[in-house]
Coordinates of C-alpha atoms and ligand atoms in Angstrom, one line a residue:
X1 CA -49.4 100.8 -13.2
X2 CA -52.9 100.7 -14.5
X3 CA -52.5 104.3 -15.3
X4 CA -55.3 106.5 -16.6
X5 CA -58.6 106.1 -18.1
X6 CA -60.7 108.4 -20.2
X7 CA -63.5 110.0 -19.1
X8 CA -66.0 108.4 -21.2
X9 CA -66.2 106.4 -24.1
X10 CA -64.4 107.0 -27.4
X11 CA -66.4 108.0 -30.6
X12 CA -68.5 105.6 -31.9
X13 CA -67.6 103.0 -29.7
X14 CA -71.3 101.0 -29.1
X15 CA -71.4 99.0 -25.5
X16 CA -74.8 97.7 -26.5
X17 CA -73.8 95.8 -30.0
X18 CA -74.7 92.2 -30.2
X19 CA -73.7 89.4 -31.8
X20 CA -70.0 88.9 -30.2
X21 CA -69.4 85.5 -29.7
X22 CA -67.9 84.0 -26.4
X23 CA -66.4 80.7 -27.4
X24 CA -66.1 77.9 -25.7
X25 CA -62.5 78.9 -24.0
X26 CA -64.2 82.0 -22.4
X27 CA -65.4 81.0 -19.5
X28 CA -69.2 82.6 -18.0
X29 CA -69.3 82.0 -14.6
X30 CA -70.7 83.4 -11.2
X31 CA -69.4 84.3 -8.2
X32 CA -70.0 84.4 -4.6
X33 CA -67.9 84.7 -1.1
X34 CA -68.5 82.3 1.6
X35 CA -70.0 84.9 4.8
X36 CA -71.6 86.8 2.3
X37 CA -74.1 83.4 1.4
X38 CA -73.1 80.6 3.6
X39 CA -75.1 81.5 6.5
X40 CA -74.8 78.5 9.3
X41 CA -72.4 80.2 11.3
X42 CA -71.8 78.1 14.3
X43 CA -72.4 74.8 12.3
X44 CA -70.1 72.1 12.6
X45 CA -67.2 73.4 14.6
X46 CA -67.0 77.0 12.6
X47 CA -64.8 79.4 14.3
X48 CA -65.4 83.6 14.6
X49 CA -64.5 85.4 12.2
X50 CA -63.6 89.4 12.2
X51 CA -67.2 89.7 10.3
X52 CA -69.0 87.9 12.6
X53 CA -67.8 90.4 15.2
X54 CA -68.2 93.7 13.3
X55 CA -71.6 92.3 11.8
X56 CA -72.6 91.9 15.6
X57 CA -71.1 95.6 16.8
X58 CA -74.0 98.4 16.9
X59 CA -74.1 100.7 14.1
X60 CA -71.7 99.0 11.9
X61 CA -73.6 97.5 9.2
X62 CA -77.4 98.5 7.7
X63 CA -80.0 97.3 9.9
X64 CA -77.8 95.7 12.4
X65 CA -78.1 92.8 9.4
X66 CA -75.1 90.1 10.1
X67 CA -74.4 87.0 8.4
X68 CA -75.5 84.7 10.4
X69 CA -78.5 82.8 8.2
X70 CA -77.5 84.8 5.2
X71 CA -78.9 83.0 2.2
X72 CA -78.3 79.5 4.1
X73 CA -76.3 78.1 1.4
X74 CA -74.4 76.1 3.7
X75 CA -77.8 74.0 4.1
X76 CA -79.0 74.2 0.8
X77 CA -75.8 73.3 -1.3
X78 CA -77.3 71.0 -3.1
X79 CA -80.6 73.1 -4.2
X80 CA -78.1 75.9 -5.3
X81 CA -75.5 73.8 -7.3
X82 CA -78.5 73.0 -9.4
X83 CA -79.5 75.9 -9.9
X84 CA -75.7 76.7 -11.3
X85 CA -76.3 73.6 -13.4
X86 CA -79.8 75.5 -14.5
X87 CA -78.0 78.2 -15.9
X88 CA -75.6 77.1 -17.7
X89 CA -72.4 78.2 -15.5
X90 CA -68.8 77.5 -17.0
X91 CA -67.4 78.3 -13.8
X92 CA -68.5 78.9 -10.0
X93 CA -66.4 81.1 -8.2
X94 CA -67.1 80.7 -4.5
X95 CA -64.8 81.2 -1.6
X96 CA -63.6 79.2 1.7
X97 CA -64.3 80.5 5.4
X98 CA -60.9 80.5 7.2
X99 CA -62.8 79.3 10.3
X100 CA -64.5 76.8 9.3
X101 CA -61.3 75.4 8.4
X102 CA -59.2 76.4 11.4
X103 CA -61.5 78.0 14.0
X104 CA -59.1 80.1 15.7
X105 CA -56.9 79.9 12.7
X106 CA -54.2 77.3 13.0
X107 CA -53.7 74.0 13.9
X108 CA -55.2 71.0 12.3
X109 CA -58.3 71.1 9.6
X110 CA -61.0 70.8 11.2
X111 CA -62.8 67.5 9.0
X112 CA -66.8 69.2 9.0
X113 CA -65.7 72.1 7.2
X114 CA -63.6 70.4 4.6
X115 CA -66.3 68.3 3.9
X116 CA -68.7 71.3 3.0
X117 CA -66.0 72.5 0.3
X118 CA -65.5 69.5 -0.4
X119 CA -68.6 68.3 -1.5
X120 CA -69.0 71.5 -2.9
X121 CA -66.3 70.4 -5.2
X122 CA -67.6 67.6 -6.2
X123 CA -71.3 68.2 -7.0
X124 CA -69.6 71.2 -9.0
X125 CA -67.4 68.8 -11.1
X126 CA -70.4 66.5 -11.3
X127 CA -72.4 69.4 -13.0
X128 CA -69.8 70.3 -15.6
X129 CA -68.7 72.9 -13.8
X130 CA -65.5 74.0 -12.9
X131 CA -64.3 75.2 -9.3
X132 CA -62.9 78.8 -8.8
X133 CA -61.6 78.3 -5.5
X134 CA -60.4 81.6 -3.5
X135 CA -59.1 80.9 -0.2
X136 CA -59.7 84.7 1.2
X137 CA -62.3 87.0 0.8
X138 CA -62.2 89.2 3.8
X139 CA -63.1 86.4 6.9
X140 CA -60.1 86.0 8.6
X141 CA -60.5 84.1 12.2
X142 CA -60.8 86.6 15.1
X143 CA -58.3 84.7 16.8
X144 CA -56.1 85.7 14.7
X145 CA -56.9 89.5 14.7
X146 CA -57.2 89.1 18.6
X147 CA -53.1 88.6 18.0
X148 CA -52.9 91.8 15.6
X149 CA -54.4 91.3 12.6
X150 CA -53.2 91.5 9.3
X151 CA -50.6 94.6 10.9
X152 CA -49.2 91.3 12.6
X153 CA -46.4 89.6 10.2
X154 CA -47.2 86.3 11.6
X155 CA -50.7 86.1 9.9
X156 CA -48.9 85.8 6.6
X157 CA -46.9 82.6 7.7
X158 CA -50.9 81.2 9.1
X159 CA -52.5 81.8 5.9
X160 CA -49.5 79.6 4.0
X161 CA -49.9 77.0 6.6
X162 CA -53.9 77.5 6.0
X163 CA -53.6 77.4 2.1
X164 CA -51.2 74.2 2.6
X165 CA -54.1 72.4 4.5
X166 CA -56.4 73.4 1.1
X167 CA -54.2 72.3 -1.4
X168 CA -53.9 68.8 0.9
X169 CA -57.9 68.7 1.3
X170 CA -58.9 70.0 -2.7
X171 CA -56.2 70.5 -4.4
X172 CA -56.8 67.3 -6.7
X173 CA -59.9 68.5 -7.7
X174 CA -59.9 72.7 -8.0
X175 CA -58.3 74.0 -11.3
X176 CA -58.1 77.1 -10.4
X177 CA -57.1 78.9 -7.1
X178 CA -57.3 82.6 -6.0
X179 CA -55.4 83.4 -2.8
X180 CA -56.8 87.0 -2.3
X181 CA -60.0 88.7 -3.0
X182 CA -59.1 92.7 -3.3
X183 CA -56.7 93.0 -0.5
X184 CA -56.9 97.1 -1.1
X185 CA -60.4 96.4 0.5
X186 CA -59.3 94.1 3.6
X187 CA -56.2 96.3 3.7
X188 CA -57.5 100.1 3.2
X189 CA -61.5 99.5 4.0
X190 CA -60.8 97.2 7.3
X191 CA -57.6 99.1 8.8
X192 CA -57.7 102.9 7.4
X193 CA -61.2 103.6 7.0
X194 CA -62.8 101.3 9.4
X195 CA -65.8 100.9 7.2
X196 CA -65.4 97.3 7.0
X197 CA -63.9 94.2 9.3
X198 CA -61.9 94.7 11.5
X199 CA -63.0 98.2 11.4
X200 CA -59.6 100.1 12.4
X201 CA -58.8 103.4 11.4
X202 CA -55.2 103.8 11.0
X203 CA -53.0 104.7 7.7
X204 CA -49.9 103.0 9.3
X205 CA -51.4 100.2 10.2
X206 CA -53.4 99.5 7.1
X207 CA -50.4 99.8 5.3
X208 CA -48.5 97.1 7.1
X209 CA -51.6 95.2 6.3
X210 CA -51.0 95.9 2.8
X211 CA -47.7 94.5 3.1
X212 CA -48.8 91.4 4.8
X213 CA -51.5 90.6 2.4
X214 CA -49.0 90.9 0.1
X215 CA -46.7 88.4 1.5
X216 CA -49.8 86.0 2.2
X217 CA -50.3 86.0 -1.2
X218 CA -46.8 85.0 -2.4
X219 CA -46.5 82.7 0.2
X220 CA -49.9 80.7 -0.3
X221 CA -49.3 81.3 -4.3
X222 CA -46.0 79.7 -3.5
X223 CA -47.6 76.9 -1.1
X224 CA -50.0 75.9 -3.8
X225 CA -48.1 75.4 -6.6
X226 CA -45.8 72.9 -4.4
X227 CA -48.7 71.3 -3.6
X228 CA -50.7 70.8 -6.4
X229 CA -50.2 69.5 -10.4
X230 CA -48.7 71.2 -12.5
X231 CA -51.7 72.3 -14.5
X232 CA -53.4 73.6 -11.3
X233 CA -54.0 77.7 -12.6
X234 CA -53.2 80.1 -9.3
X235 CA -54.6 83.5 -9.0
X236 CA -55.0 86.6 -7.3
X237 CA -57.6 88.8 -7.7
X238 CA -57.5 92.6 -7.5
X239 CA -59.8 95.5 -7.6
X240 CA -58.4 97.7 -10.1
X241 CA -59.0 101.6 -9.9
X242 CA -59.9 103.3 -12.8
X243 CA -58.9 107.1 -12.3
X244 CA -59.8 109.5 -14.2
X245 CA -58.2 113.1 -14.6
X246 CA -60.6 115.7 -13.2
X247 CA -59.3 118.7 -13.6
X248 CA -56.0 121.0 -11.6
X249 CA -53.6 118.5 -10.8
X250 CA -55.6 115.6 -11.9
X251 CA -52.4 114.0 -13.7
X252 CA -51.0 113.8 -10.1
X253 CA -53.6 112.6 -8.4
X254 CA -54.2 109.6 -10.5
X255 CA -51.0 108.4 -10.1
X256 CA -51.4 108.9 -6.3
X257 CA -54.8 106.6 -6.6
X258 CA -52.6 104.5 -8.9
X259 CA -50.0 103.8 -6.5
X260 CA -52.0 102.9 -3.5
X261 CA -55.1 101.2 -5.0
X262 CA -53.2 99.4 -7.2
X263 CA -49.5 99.4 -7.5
X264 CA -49.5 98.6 -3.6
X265 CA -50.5 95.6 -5.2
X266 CA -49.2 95.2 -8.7
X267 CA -46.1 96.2 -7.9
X268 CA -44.5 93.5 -5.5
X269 CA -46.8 91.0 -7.2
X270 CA -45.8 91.3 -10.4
X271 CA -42.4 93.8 -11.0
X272 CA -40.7 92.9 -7.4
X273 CA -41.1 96.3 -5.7
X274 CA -43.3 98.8 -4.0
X275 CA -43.4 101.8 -6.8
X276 CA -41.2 104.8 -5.4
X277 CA -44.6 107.0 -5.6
X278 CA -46.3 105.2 -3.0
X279 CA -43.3 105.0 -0.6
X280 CA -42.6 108.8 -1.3
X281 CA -46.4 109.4 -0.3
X282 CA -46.8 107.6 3.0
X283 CA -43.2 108.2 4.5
X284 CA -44.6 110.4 6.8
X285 CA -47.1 107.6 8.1
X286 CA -44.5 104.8 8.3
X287 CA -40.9 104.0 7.4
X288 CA -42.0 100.7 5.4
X289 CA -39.8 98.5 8.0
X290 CA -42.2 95.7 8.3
X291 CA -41.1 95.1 4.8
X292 CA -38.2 92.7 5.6
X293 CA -34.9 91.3 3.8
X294 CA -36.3 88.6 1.4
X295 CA -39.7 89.3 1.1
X296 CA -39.5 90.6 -2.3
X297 CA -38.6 87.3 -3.4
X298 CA -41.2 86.1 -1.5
X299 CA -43.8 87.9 -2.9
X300 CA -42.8 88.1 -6.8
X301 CA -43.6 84.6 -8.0
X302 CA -45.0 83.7 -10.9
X303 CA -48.9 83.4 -11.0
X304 CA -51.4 81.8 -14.1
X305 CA -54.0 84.2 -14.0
X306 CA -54.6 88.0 -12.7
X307 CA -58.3 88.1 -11.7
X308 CA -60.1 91.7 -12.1
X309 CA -63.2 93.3 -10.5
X310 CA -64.5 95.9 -11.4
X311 CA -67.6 98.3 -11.0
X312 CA -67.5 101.5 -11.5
X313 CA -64.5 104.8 -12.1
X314 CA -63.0 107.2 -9.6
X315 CA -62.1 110.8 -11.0
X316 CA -60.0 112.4 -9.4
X317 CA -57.9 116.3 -8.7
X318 CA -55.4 117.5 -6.5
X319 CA -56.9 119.7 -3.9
X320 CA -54.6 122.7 -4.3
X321 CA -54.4 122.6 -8.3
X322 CA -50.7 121.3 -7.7
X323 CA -50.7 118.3 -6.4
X324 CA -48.6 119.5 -3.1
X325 CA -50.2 119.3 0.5
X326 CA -51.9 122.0 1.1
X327 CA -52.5 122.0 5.2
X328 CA -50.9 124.0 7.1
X329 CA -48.3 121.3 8.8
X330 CA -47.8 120.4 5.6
X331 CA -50.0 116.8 6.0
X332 CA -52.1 115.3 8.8
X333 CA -52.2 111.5 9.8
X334 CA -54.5 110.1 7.8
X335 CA -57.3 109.2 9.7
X336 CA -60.9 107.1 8.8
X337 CA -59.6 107.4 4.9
X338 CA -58.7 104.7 2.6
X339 CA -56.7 106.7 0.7
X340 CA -53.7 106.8 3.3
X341 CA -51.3 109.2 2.7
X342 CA -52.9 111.4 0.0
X343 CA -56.5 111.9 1.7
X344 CA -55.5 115.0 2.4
X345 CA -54.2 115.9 -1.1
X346 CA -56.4 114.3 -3.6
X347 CA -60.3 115.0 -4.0
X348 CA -62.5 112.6 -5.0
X349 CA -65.5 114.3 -7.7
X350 CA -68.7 113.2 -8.3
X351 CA -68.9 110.6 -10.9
X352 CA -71.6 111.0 -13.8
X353 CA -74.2 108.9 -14.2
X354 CA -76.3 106.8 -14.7
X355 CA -75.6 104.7 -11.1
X356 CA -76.7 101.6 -9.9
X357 CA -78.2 101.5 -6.5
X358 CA -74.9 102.0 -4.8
X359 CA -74.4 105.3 -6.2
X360 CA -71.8 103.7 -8.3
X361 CA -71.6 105.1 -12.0
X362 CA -72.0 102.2 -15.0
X363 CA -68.6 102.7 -16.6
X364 CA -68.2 99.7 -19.2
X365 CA -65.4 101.4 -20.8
X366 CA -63.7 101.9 -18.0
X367 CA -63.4 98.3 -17.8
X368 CA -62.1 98.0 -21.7
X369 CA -60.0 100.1 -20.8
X370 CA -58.3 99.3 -17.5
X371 CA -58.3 95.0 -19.0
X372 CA -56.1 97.3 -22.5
X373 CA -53.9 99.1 -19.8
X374 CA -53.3 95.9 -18.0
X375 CA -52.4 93.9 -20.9
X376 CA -49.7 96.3 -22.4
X377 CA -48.2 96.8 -18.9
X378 CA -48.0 92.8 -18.2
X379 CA -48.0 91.3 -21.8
X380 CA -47.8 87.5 -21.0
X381 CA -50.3 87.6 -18.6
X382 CA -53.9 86.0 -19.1
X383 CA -56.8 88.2 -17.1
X384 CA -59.6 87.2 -16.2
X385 CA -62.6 89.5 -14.9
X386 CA -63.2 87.6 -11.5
X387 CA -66.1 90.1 -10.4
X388 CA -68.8 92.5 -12.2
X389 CA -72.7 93.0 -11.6
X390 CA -74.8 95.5 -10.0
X391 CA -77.2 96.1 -7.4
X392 CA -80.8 97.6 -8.5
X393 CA -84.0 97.6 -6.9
X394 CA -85.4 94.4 -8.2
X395 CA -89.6 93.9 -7.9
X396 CA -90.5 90.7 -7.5
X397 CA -93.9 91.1 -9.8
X398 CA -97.4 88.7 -9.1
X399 CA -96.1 86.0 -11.4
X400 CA -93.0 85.6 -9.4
X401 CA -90.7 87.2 -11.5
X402 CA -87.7 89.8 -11.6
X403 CA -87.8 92.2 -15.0
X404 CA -84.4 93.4 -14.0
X405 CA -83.7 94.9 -17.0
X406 CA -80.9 97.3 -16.3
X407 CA -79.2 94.3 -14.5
X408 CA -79.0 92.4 -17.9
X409 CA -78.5 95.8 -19.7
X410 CA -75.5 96.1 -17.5
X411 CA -73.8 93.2 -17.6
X412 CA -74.6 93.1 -21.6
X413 CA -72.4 96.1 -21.9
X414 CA -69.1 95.2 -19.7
X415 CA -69.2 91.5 -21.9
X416 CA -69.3 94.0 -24.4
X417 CA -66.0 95.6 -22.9
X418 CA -64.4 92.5 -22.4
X419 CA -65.4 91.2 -26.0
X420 CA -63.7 94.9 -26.9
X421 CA -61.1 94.9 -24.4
X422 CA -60.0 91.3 -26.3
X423 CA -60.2 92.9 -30.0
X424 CA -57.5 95.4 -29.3
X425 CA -55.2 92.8 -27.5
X426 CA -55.9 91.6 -24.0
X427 CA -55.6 88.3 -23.0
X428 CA -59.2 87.9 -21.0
X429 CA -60.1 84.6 -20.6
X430 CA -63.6 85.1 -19.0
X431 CA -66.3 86.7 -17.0
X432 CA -67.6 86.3 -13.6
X433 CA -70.5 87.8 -13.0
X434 CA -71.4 89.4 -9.1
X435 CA -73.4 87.7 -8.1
X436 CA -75.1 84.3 -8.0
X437 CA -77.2 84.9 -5.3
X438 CA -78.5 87.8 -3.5
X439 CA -76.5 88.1 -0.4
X440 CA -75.3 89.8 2.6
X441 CA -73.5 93.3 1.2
X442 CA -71.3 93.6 4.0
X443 CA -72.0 97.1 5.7
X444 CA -74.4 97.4 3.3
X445 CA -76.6 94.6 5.1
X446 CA -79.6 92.7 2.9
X447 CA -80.4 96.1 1.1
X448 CA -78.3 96.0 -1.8
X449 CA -79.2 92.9 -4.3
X450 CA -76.0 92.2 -6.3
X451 CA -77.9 88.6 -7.6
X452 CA -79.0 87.3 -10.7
X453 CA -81.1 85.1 -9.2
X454 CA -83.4 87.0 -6.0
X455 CA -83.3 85.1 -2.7
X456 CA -86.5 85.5 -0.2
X457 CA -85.1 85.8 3.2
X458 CA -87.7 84.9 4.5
X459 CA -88.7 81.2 3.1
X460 CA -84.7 81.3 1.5
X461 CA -87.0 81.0 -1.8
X462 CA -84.7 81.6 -5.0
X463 CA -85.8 83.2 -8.2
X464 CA -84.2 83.5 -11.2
X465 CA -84.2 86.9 -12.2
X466 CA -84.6 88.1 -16.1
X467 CA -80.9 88.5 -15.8
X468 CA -79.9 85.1 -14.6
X469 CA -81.9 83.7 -17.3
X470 CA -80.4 86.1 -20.4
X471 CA -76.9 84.8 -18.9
X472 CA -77.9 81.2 -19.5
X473 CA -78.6 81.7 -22.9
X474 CA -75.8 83.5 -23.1
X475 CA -73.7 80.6 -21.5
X476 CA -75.3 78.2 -23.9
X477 CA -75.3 79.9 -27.0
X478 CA -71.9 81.5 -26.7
X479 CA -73.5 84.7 -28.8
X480 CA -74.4 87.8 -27.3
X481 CA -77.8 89.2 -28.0
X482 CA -79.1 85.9 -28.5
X483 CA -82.8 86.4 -27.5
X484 CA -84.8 84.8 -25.4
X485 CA -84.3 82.4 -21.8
X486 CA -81.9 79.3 -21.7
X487 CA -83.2 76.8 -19.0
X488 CA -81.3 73.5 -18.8
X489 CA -79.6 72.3 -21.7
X490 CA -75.8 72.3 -21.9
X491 CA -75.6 70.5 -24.8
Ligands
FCB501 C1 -66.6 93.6 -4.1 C2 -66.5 92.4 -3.2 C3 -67.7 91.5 -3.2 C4 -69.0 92.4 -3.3 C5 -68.9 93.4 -4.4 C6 -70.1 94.2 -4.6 O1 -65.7 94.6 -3.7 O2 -65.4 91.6 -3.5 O3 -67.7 90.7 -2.1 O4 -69.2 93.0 -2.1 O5 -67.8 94.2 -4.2

């Protein structure tokens, strides 16, 4: 459904020009998610979520790091929404923890938490800055998983009555609501390859998770536009894989990556079915009969806005040249891989580089081009790229600052894409940039630093990075290339 893309740029195309202009209906925002910053985790009647318990299981994340302080955000709101106002934001893009909502995940709101978000709102709106409000970015309440997790239909029907209390609480206020942040990873990373929360390793299951998500999306998408104005723009947000061909049976396996990363999405969300490649590649995992009478109807409604992240490309071959299965029972169970049902088929190549310090390659064209493939397979509908940024070692030098030159060098080039991505006929209304703050990289721990602006764990000192300051100018002259820092002044 995303199909395709090349394996590098074509001719002449230059990711480093300057001088495109971002007018002032392109929004430049940052984003964050609430475990990953909010620290405070037992503050004012906040549930458990399934990070806090895999944070605090041995051996599951770097350092035996967990969110529990984080970058104390949820202390320091104030400080932090004016450093947004500092630079310039558009748009914040932040998300809301489940439990501090509903601490064991239903039932009434719990009033402490809605205040946070609340107040969050409004010192946003105060600044001139618009709310991005996504109401699930991987925290679900470990009540709720203690009941079967996102394998467990009934989740769905609790996130809709969650999303329902939201829209009562905020809904006046936020303009712009995501339900989802990149189910494929709370679907594939938390219940086939176990490398995130809940940490489950099971193909079947993950895939029923898939479906759920996918009904928890229609159903909240479906919740908040009853709920709120007419105006109000509702989301999802997905991470799209860019596959490349690489090599025997590449053709194949990129429509196998297709289907599960992102037609297991795209598809019911936006066409009304599961594509018949995805079905034909897991039948030997699960029957698909948690998919239920009605729930296509359920699932395909009309949203405002498809939000995009993305960070780097996968390329991709079949294993046996042919794209068949190649072991001897003709396929095994697939089993602590996230690519359930074809892990055994398709083989995943080194990418070339240069990387950031994930070891993820810097693909900006990858992004043109999966924002071009997206537009001509859903014409009418607006895109908006809801995550991109990059983790580098970043030096804090003697006068306190952070030269973190290929950060800005980075996100310089995907604006680039997007300003590309736009000539040749995409919708893309803006650019969110991963990530405000430095923050808690999920198994990743404190190592990786995703920020524009560097947070001192230690004294919870922020910095605005070299990056974080190009972006302001950027946000305030609307031109790219514009030299120089842009400190306070929206005007
Ligand atoms: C995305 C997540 C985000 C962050 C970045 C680096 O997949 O949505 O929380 O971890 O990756």
């Amino acid at each position: 459904m995303v199909g395709a893309v090349p394996a590098g740029p074509e001719p002449g195309a230059d990711h480093r020009r300057t001088g495109d202009v971002f007018g002032p209906d392109f929004v430049l925002g940052a984003a964050t998610a609430a475990y990953q910053i909010e620290g405070a985790a037992d503050a004012d009647g906040r549930g458990r979520s399934i990070w806090d318990t895999y944070s605090h299981t041995p051996g599951r994340i770097a350092n035996g790091d967990t969110g529990d302080v984080a970058a104390d955000h949820y202390h320091r709101l104030g400080q932090d929404l004016d450093l947004m106002a500092s630079l310039n934001l558009d748009a914040y893009r932040f998300s809301i923890s489940w439990p501090r909502i509903q601490a064991d995940g239903t039932g009434p709101a719990n009033p402490r938490g809605v205040d946070f978000y609340s107040r969050l709102v409004d010192g946003l709106l105060e600044r001139g800055i618009a709310p991005v409000a996504t109401l699930y970015h991987w925290d679900l309440p470990q009540a709720l998983e203690d009941t079967g997790g996102w394998p467990n239909r009934d989740v769905a029907a609790q996130f809709a009555d969650y999303a329902a209390l939201m829209a009562d609480a905020l809904g006046d206020r936020v303009p712009t609501w995501t339900t989802l942040n990149e189910p494929w990873a709370a679907a594939y990373l938390g219940y086939a390859s176990g490398v995130m929360a809940p940490g489950r390793a099971n193909g079947a299951e993950a895939l029923a998770a898939v479906h759920h998500l996918n009904l928890a999306h229609g159903l909240a998408a479906t919740v908040l536009r009853e709920r709120t104005a007419p105006s109000t723009i509702i989301s999802v947000t997905l991470n799209l894989h860019a596959a490349r061909d690489g090599g025997p049976g590449g053709p194949e396996a990129v429509e196998r990556v297709d289907a599960i990363a992102n037609g297991a999405f795209l598809g019911p969300m936006l066409r009304g079915a599961y594509p018949e490649r995805l079905l034909a590649d897991t039948a030997h995992l699960t029957d698909w009969s948690f998919v239920r009478d009605g729930d296509a109807a359920l699932i395909h409604v009309p949203i405002d806005v498809l939000g995009v992240n993305y960070y780097s490309t996968v390329t991709v071959r079949s294993w046996d040249g042919r794209g068949e299965r190649v072991t001897a029972d003709g396929h095994k169970p697939s089993a602590a891989s996230p690519w359930v049902g074809s892990d055994e088929v398709v083989e995943f190549l080194p990418q070339p580089g240069p990387t950031t310090a994930m070891g993820w390659n810097i693909a900006p064209e990858a992004l043109e081009q999966v924002l071009v493939n997206l537009a001509e397979a859903f014409p009418a509908l607006p895109l908006m790229v809801t995550e991109s940024g990059a983790a580098f070692t970043d030096v804090v030098t003697p006068d306190g600052a952070v030269h973190d030159d290929a950060r800005r060098d980075y996100l310089h080039r995907h604006l680039v894409a997007c300003a590309r991505a736009r000539e040749r006929g995409a919708d893309v209304r803006g650019y969110f940039v991963w990530s405000l703050l430095d923050n808690f990289e999920w198994a990743h721990g404190y190592d990786k630093r995703f920020g524009i602006v560097h947070v001192d764990y230690e004294t919870q000192r922020r910095t605005p990075k070299d990056s974080a300051l190009w972006f302001a100018a950027l946000a305030r002259d609307r031109v790219l290339g514009a030299p120089g820092p842009g400190l306070r002044s929206r005007s």
